[in-house]
PDB file of C-alpha atoms in Angstrom:
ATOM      1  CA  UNK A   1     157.259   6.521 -51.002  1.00 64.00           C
ATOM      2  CA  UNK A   2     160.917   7.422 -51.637  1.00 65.00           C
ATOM      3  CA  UNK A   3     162.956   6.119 -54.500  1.00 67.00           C
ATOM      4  CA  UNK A   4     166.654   5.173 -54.577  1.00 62.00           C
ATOM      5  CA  UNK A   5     167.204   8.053 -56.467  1.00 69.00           C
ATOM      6  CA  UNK A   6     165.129  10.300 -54.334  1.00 69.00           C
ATOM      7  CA  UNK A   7     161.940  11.123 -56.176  1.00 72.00           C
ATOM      8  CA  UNK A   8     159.686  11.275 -53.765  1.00 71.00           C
ATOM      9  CA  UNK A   9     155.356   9.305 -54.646  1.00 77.00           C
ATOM     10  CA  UNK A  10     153.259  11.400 -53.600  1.00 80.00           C
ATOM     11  CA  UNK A  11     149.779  10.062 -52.967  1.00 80.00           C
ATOM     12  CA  UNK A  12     151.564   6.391 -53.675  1.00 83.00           C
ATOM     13  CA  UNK A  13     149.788   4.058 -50.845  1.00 86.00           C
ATOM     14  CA  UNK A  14     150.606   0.337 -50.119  1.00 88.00           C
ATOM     15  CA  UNK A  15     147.963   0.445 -47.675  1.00 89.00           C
ATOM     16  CA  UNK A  16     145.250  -1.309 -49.094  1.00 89.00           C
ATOM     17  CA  UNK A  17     147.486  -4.156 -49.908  1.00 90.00           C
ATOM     18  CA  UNK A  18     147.262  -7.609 -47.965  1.00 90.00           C
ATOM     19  CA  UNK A  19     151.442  -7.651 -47.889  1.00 88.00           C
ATOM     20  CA  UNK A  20     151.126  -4.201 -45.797  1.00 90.00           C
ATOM     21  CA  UNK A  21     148.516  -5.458 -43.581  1.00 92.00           C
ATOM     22  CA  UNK A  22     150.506  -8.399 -42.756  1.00 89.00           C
ATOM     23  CA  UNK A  23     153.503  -6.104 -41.895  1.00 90.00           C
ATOM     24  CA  UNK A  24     150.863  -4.311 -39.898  1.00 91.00           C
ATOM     25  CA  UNK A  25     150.708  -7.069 -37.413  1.00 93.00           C
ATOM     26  CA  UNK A  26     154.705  -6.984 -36.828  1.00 90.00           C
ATOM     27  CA  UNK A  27     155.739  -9.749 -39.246  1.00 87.00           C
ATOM     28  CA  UNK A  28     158.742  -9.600 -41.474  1.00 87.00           C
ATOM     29  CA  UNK A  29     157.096  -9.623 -45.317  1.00 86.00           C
ATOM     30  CA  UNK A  30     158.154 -10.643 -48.346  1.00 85.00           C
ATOM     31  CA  UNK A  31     155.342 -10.218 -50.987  1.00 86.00           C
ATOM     32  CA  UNK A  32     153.611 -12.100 -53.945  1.00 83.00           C
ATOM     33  CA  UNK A  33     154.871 -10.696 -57.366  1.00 84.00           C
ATOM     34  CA  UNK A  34     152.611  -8.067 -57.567  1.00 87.00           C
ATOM     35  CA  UNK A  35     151.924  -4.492 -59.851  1.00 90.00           C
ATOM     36  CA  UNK A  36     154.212  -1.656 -58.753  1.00 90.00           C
ATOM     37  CA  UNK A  37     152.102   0.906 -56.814  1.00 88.00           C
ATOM     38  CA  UNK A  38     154.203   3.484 -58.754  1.00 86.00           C
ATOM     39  CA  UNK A  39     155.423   1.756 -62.202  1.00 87.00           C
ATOM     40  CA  UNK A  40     152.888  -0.735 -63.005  1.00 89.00           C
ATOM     41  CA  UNK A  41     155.926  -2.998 -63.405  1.00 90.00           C
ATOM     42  CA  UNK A  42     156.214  -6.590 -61.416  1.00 88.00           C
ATOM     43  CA  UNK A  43     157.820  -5.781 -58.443  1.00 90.00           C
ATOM     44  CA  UNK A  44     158.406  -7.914 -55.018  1.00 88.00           C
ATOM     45  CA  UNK A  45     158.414  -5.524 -51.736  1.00 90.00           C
ATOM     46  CA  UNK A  46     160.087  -6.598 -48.505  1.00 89.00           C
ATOM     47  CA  UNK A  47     158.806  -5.029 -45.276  1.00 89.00           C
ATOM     48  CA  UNK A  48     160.080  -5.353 -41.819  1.00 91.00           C
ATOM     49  CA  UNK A  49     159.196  -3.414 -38.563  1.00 89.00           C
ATOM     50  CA  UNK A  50     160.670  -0.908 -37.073  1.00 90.00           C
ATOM     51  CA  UNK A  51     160.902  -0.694 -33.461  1.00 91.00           C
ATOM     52  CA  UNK A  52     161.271   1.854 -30.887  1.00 91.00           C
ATOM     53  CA  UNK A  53     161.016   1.438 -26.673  1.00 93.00           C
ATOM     54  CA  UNK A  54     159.389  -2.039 -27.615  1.00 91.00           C
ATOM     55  CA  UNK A  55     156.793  -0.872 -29.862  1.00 91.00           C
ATOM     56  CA  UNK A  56     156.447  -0.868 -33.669  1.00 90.00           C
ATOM     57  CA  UNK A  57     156.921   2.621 -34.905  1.00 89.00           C
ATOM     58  CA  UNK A  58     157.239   2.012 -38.597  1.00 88.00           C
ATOM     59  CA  UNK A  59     157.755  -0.253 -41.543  1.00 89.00           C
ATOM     60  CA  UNK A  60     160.600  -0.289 -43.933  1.00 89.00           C
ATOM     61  CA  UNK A  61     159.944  -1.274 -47.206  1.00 88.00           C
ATOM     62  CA  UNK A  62     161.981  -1.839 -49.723  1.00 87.00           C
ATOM     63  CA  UNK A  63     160.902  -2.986 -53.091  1.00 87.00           C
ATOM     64  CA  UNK A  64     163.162  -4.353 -56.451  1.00 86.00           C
ATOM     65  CA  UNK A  65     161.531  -5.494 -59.851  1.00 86.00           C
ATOM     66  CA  UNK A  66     160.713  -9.698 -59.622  1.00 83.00           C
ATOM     67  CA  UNK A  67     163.030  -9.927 -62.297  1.00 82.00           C
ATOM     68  CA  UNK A  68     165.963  -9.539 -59.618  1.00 82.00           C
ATOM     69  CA  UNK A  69     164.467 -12.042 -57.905  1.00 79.00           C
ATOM     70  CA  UNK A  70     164.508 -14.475 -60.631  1.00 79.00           C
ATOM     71  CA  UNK A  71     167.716 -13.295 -61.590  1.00 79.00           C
ATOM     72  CA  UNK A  72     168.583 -14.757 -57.568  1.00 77.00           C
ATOM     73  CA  UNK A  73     167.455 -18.016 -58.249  1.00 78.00           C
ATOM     74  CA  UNK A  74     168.952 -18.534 -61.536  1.00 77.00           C
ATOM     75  CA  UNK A  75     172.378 -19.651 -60.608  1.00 72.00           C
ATOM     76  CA  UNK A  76     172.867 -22.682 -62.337  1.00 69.00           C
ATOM     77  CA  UNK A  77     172.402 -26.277 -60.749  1.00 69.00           C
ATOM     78  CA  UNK A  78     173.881 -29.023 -61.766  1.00 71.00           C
ATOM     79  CA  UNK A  79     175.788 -27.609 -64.653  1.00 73.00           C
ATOM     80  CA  UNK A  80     172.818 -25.789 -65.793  1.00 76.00           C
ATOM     81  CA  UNK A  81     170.364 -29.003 -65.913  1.00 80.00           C
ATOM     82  CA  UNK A  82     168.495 -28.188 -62.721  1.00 84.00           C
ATOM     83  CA  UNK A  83     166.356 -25.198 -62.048  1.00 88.00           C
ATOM     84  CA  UNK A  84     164.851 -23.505 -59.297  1.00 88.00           C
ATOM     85  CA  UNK A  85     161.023 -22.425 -58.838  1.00 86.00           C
ATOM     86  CA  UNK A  86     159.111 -20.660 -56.135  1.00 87.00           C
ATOM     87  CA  UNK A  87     155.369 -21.658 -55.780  1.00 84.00           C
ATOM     88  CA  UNK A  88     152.767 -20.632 -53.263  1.00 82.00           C
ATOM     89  CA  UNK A  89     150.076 -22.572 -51.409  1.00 77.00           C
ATOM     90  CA  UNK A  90     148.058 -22.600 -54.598  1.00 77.00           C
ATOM     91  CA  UNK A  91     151.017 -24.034 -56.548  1.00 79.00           C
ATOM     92  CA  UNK A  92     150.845 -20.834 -58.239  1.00 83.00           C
ATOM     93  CA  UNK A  93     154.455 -20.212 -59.795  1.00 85.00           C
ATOM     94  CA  UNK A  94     156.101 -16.914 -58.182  1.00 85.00           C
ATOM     95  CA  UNK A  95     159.415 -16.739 -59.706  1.00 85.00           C
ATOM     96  CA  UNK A  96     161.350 -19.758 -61.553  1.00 85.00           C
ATOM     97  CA  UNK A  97     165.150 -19.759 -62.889  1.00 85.00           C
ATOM     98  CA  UNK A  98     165.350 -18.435 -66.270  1.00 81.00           C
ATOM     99  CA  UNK A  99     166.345 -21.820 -67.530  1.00 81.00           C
ATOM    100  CA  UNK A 100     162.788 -23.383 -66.230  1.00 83.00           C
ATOM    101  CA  UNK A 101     160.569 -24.930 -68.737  1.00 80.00           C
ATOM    102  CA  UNK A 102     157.693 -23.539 -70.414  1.00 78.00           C
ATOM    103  CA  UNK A 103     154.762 -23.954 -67.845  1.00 75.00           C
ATOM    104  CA  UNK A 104     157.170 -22.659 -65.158  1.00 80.00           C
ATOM    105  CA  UNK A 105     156.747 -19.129 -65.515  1.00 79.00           C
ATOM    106  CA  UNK A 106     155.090 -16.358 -63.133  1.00 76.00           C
ATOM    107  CA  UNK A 107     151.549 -16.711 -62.037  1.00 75.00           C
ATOM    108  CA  UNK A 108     151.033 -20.447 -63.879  1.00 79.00           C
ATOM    109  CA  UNK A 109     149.892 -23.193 -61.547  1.00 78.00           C
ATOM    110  CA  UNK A 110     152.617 -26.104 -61.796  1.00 77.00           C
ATOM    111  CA  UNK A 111     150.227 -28.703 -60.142  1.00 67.00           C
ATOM    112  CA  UNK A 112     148.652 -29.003 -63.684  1.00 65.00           C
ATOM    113  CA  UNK A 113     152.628 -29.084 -64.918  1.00 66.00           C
ATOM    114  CA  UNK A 114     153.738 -31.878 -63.119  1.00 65.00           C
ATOM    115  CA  UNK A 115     152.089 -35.230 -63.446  1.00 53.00           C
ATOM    116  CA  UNK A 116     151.706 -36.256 -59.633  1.00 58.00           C
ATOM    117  CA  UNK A 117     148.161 -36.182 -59.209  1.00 58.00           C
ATOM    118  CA  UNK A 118     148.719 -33.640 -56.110  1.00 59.00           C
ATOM    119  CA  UNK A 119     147.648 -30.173 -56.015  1.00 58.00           C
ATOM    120  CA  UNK A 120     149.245 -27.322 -54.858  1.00 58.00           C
ATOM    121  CA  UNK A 121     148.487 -27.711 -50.800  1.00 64.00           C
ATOM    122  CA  UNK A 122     149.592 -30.971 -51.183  1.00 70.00           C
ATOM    123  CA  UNK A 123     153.142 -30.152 -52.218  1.00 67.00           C
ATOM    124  CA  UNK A 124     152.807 -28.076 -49.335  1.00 65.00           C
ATOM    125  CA  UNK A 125     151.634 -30.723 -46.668  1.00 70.00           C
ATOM    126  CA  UNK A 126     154.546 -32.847 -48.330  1.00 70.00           C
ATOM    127  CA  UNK A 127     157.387 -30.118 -47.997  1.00 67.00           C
ATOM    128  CA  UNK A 128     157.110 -29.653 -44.828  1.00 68.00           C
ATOM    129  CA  UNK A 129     156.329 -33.478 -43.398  1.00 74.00           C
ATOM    130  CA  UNK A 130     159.486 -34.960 -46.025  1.00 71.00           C
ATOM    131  CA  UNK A 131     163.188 -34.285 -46.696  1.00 75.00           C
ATOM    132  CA  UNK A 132     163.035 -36.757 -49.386  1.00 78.00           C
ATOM    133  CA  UNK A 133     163.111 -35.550 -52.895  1.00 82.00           C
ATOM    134  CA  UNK A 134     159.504 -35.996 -54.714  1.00 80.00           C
ATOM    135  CA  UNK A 135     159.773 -37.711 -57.891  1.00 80.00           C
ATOM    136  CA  UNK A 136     157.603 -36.093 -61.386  1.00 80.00           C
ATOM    137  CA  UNK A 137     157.002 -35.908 -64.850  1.00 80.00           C
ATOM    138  CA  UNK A 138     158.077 -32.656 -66.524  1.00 80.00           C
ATOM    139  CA  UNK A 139     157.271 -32.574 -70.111  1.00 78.00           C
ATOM    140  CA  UNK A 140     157.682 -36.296 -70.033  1.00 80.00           C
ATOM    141  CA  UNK A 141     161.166 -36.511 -68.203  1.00 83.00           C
ATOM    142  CA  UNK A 142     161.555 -37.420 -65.039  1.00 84.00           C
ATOM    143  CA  UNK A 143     162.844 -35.395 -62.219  1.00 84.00           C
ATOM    144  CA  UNK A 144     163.182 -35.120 -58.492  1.00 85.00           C
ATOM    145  CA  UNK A 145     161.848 -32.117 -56.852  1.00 84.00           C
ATOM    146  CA  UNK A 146     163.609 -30.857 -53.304  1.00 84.00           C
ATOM    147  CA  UNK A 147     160.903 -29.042 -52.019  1.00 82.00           C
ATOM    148  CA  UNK A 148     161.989 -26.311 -48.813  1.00 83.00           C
ATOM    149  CA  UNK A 149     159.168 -24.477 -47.194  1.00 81.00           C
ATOM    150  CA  UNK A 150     160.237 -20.686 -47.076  1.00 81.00           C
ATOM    151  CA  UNK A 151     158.087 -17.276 -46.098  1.00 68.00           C
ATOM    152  CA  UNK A 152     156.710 -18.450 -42.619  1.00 66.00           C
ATOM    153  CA  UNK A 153     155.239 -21.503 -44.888  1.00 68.00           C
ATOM    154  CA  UNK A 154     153.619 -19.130 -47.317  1.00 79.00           C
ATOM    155  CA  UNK A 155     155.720 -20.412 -50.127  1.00 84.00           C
ATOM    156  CA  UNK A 156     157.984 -23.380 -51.154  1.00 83.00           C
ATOM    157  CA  UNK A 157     161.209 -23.632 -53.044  1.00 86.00           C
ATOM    158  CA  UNK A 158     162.063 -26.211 -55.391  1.00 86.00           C
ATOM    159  CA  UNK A 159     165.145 -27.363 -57.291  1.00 86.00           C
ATOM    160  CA  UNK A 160     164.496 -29.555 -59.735  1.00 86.00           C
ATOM    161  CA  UNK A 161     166.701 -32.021 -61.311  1.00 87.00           C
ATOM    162  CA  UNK A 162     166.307 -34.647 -64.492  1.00 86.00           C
ATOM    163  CA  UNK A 163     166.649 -38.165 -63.561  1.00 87.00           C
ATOM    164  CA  UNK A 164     169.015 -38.066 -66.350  1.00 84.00           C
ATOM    165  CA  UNK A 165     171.654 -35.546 -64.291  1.00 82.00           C
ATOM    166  CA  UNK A 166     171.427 -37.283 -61.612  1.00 78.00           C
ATOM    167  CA  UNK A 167     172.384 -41.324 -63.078  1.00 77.00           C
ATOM    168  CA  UNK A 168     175.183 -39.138 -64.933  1.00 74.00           C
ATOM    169  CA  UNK A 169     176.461 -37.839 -61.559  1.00 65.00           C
ATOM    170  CA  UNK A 170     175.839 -41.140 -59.694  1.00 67.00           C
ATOM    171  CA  UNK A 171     177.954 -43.077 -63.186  1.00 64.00           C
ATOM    172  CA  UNK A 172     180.979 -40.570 -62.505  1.00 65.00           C
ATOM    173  CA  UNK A 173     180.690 -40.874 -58.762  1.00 67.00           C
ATOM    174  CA  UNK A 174     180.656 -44.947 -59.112  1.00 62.00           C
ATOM    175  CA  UNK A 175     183.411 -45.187 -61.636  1.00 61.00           C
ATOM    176  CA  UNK A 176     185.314 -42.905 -59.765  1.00 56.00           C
TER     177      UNK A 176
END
């Protein structure tokens, strides 16, 4: 492995990883938050073939810390009410917005967060059958959950918003 800055990993494998073995079989990866091979630091690697005379001759991989990628979704929504999450099929948290609530953050399972009665596969089954928004407790408030499958249906992103944003939108919308 080769760093940005040149050092050069000897010994440094990614081969015994399920992400790599994915990217084996010609996919396009984006992987779990998962221990640096290198640091030890949460990292996300992204993996794509590389092809020559129709064949896969390689795999580029590049790799930035998973706080980048939280840092990605954290632009604000709604004024800074809403937040973003991504979850996999588990409903295992992968990265949330900064501004998520407690409960939200890496590797806890929202399905026990949110008071829906559904688990994690069926958010899944739901995000990909329904545009409409789902609506949930969160810490006792409600909100609506957009839910957008993403990762070849591996994991799902959500923006949240409070029920209270969105009757403040709707009031400014309807009094013009």
């Amino acid at each position: 492995l080769v760093d940005i800055d040149g050092s050069i990993y000897e010994g440094a494998t990614l081969y015994h990883l399920p992400f790599f073995q994915e990217a084996l079989k010609e996919q396009e990866v984006i992987s779990d938050t998962v221990p640096s091979v290198v640091t030890g630091e949460d990292v996300n690697y992204y993996m794509v073939p590389v092809w020559q005379d129709g064949a896969m001759k390689a795999i580029l991989c590049a790799v930035n810390s998973s706080d980048e990628l939280s840092e990605l979704i954290s632009a604000p929504a709604f004024k800074g009410n809403g937040f973003y999450t991504i979850i996999d099929t588990e409903g295992k948290v992968i990265v949330s917005s900064t501004i998520a609530p407690k409960g939200f953050a890496r590797g806890e399972n929202i399905a026990g967060i949110i008071t829906t009665g559904r688990n994690g596969q069926e958010l899944f089954r739901l995000a990909a059958e329904s545009t409409e928004p789902l609506h949930v407790k969160i810490d006792g408030e409600g909100h609506n959950l957009f839910m957008e499958p993403m990762k070849n249906g591996d994991w799902i992103l959500i923006s949240a918003v409070p029920d209270a944003t969105i009757d403040m939108y709707f009031q400014r919308t309807a009094v013009g």
